[in-house]
Amino acid sequence: MRTEKLIDFGWGAPRDPSKILHPKSKIRRPFGLFALMLGVLPLTASAQSISFEDLSERAGLTTEGSGHGASVHDFDGDGWDDVFITVSQGASALFRNNGDGTFTDVAAEAGVAVVGSYNTALWGDVDNDGLVDLFLGRGASGDNKLFLNNGDGTFTDVTATSGLDLAIPVATAAFGDVDGDAGHLGRL
């Protein structure tokens, strides 16, 4: 018996689930696109029955170079999950979700269009102001970066004063409240 679950991740209108896993329900953050990536296999009784359709070009989710990492979060607080993609060559991309199944690259306007080889993008409120900030971990080139969210769709590069080691390559990263002070992110 085949079972399917329809889930809306803010990408647009639901489609026939036999054609693509891109459904409609009330599940929202903290699941977002991450839940889609983790939950694909458990959603059907047979993994052989899963099919996908590449919507990246139609949705506006394309970059120059090879994508190395992606991080999903609603950085602008409009209720739609946005996507930051790190690339091996060229500028990284910050895709603002337009709420209609399409995205717009706003990295240059937001001040986060970094060039270099970056492996990791990570969202977290590092200054505890209620706004999600962005850390970029370098790969083969570039410097590790930390951007504070200004709350107006732009970010400020605070790398120089952050205390980050700029030259250490980063394969993965996580934020955490290591001293138990109720949510103040103390370490990267």
Short mmCIF file of C-alpha atoms in Angstrom, two decimals:
data_model
loop_
_atom_site.label_atom_id
_atom_site.label_comp_id
_atom_site.label_asym_id
_atom_site.label_seq_id
_atom_site.Cartn_x
_atom_site.Cartn_y
_atom_site.Cartn_z
CA MET A 1 0.00 0.00 0.00
CA ARG A 2 1.37 3.38 -0.99
CA THR A 3 0.96 6.28 1.44
CA GLU A 4 1.75 9.91 0.80
CA LYS A 5 1.71 13.02 2.94
CA LEU A 6 1.23 16.48 1.49
CA ILE A 7 3.43 19.21 2.99
CA ASP A 8 3.65 22.89 2.00
CA PHE A 9 7.04 24.46 2.39
CA GLY A 10 6.02 27.76 0.86
CA TRP A 11 7.10 26.92 -2.67
CA GLY A 12 3.77 27.49 -4.37
CA ALA A 13 0.66 25.60 -5.37
CA PRO A 14 0.39 21.87 -4.63
CA ARG A 15 1.05 19.45 -7.45
CA ASP A 16 0.12 15.85 -8.15
CA PRO A 17 2.15 13.91 -5.53
CA SER A 18 2.74 11.09 -8.01
CA LYS A 19 4.72 13.56 -10.12
CA ILE A 20 6.60 15.56 -7.49
CA LEU A 21 6.92 15.79 -3.72
CA HIS A 22 5.80 19.40 -3.41
CA PRO A 23 2.60 19.43 -1.45
CA LYS A 24 0.30 21.61 0.65
CA SER A 25 -0.41 21.45 4.41
CA LYS A 26 0.02 23.55 7.51
CA ILE A 27 3.51 22.43 8.58
CA ARG A 28 5.75 25.46 9.04
CA ARG A 29 9.01 26.37 10.71
CA PRO A 30 11.14 24.99 12.30
CA PHE A 31 10.77 22.26 9.71
CA GLY A 32 10.92 24.22 6.43
CA LEU A 33 12.96 22.88 3.55
CA PHE A 34 15.20 20.96 5.96
CA ALA A 35 12.29 18.68 6.82
CA LEU A 36 11.70 18.06 3.14
CA MET A 37 15.32 16.96 2.71
CA LEU A 38 15.23 14.71 5.80
CA GLY A 39 11.71 13.43 5.40
CA VAL A 40 11.58 12.30 1.79
CA LEU A 41 12.01 8.55 2.36
CA PRO A 42 9.62 8.18 5.32
CA LEU A 43 6.82 9.90 3.36
CA THR A 44 6.21 6.95 1.05
CA ALA A 45 5.91 3.25 1.62
CA SER A 46 8.29 2.51 -1.23
CA ALA A 47 11.39 4.55 -2.00
CA GLN A 48 11.12 3.35 -5.60
CA SER A 49 7.88 5.30 -6.02
CA ILE A 50 9.49 8.70 -5.37
CA SER A 51 10.04 11.01 -8.30
CA PHE A 52 11.30 14.57 -8.46
CA GLU A 53 11.09 17.43 -10.90
CA ASP A 54 13.91 19.99 -11.09
CA LEU A 55 12.22 23.34 -10.41
CA SER A 56 15.39 25.30 -9.64
CA GLU A 57 15.48 27.31 -12.87
CA ARG A 58 11.77 28.12 -12.86
CA ALA A 59 11.97 29.07 -9.17
CA GLY A 60 15.01 31.31 -9.76
CA LEU A 61 17.32 29.16 -7.61
CA THR A 62 20.36 29.08 -9.89
CA THR A 63 23.96 30.11 -9.20
CA GLU A 64 27.23 30.44 -11.05
CA GLY A 65 29.77 27.81 -10.07
CA SER A 66 29.18 24.69 -8.07
CA GLY A 67 27.00 24.89 -4.96
CA HIS A 68 28.78 23.65 -1.84
CA GLY A 69 26.39 24.41 0.98
CA ALA A 70 22.90 25.68 1.60
CA SER A 71 21.18 27.05 4.65
CA VAL A 72 17.47 27.80 4.94
CA HIS A 73 15.90 30.39 7.22
CA ASP A 74 13.44 33.28 7.09
CA PHE A 75 16.11 36.02 7.39
CA ASP A 76 13.73 38.91 6.68
CA GLY A 77 10.85 37.79 8.92
CA ASP A 78 8.19 37.71 6.20
CA GLY A 79 7.09 34.15 7.01
CA TRP A 80 8.75 32.52 3.99
CA ASP A 81 11.92 30.42 4.15
CA ASP A 82 14.83 32.04 2.31
CA VAL A 83 17.92 30.18 1.04
CA PHE A 84 21.63 31.04 1.23
CA ILE A 85 23.87 29.02 -1.11
CA THR A 86 27.66 28.93 -0.94
CA VAL A 87 29.50 28.28 -4.20
CA SER A 88 32.98 27.17 -5.20
CA GLN A 89 33.58 29.94 -7.74
CA GLY A 90 31.76 33.22 -8.10
CA ALA A 91 29.56 35.00 -5.60
CA SER A 92 27.45 33.17 -3.04
CA ALA A 93 23.71 33.76 -3.33
CA LEU A 94 20.99 34.80 -0.89
CA PHE A 95 17.62 33.89 -2.36
CA ARG A 96 14.67 35.78 -0.87
CA ASN A 97 11.48 33.75 -1.10
CA ASN A 98 8.88 35.78 -3.02
CA GLY A 99 6.05 33.70 -1.54
CA ASP A 100 4.82 32.53 -4.94
CA GLY A 101 7.16 29.63 -5.64
CA THR A 102 9.94 31.89 -6.94
CA PHE A 103 13.07 33.37 -5.40
CA THR A 104 15.17 36.49 -6.05
CA ASP A 105 18.92 36.67 -5.43
CA VAL A 106 19.36 39.66 -3.09
CA ALA A 107 22.93 38.88 -1.92
CA ALA A 108 24.46 42.04 -3.43
CA GLU A 109 21.80 44.36 -1.97
CA ALA A 110 21.98 42.57 1.38
CA GLY A 111 25.78 42.89 1.54
CA VAL A 112 26.52 39.14 1.62
CA ALA A 113 27.63 38.46 -1.98
CA VAL A 114 31.02 37.07 -1.01
CA VAL A 115 33.43 35.60 -3.55
CA GLY A 116 35.57 32.63 -2.69
CA SER A 117 35.24 28.96 -1.95
CA TYR A 118 32.81 28.58 0.96
CA ASN A 119 31.61 25.24 2.33
CA THR A 120 29.25 26.26 5.10
CA ALA A 121 26.44 28.75 5.64
CA LEU A 122 24.85 28.89 9.08
CA TRP A 123 22.04 31.05 10.48
CA GLY A 124 21.97 31.99 14.17
CA ASP A 125 21.24 35.00 16.38
CA VAL A 126 24.81 35.64 17.58
CA ASP A 127 24.14 39.06 19.17
CA ASN A 128 20.79 38.06 20.76
CA ASP A 129 18.83 40.90 19.13
CA GLY A 130 16.09 38.62 17.79
CA LEU A 131 17.41 38.78 14.22
CA VAL A 132 19.07 35.80 12.56
CA ASP A 133 22.72 36.45 11.60
CA LEU A 134 24.86 34.63 9.01
CA PHE A 135 28.17 32.79 9.36
CA LEU A 136 30.08 31.61 6.28
CA GLY A 137 32.80 28.99 6.65
CA ARG A 138 35.58 29.04 4.10
CA GLY A 139 36.71 26.14 1.98
CA ALA A 140 39.82 26.40 -0.18
CA SER A 141 39.84 30.21 -0.41
CA GLY A 142 38.37 33.33 1.14
CA ASP A 143 38.06 34.15 4.84
CA ASN A 144 35.50 32.93 7.35
CA LYS A 145 32.79 35.60 7.59
CA LEU A 146 30.25 36.75 10.14
CA PHE A 147 27.40 39.07 9.12
CA LEU A 148 24.97 40.67 11.58
CA ASN A 149 21.40 41.14 10.41
CA ASN A 150 20.40 44.84 10.45
CA GLY A 151 16.67 44.02 10.36
CA ASP A 152 16.09 45.90 7.11
CA GLY A 153 17.12 43.22 4.60
CA THR A 154 20.82 44.08 4.89
CA PHE A 155 23.74 42.71 6.87
CA THR A 156 26.89 44.24 8.38
CA ASP A 157 30.19 42.38 8.03
CA VAL A 158 31.61 42.16 11.58
CA THR A 159 34.27 39.60 10.75
CA ALA A 160 37.19 41.85 11.73
CA THR A 161 35.87 42.43 15.27
CA SER A 162 34.31 38.98 15.80
CA GLY A 163 37.38 37.10 16.97
CA LEU A 164 36.94 34.45 14.27
CA ASP A 165 40.02 32.70 12.96
CA LEU A 166 39.79 33.81 9.35
CA ALA A 167 42.08 31.23 7.76
CA ILE A 168 40.89 27.88 9.17
CA PRO A 169 38.86 25.91 6.59
CA VAL A 170 35.42 24.95 7.89
CA ALA A 171 33.68 21.75 6.82
CA THR A 172 30.65 22.20 9.09
CA ALA A 173 29.56 24.45 11.95
CA ALA A 174 26.86 24.81 14.58
CA PHE A 175 25.78 27.50 17.01
CA GLY A 176 24.94 26.62 20.59
CA ASP A 177 24.18 27.98 24.04
CA VAL A 178 27.21 26.34 25.68
CA ASP A 179 26.95 28.16 29.02
CA GLY A 180 23.21 27.60 29.55
CA ASP A 181 22.24 31.29 29.77
CA ALA A 182 18.85 30.74 28.11
CA GLY A 183 19.58 31.24 24.48
CA HIS A 184 22.58 33.53 24.23
CA LEU A 185 24.72 31.87 21.58
CA GLY A 186 28.14 31.75 23.14
CA ARG A 187 30.16 29.65 20.73
CA LEU A 188 30.41 28.81 17.09
#
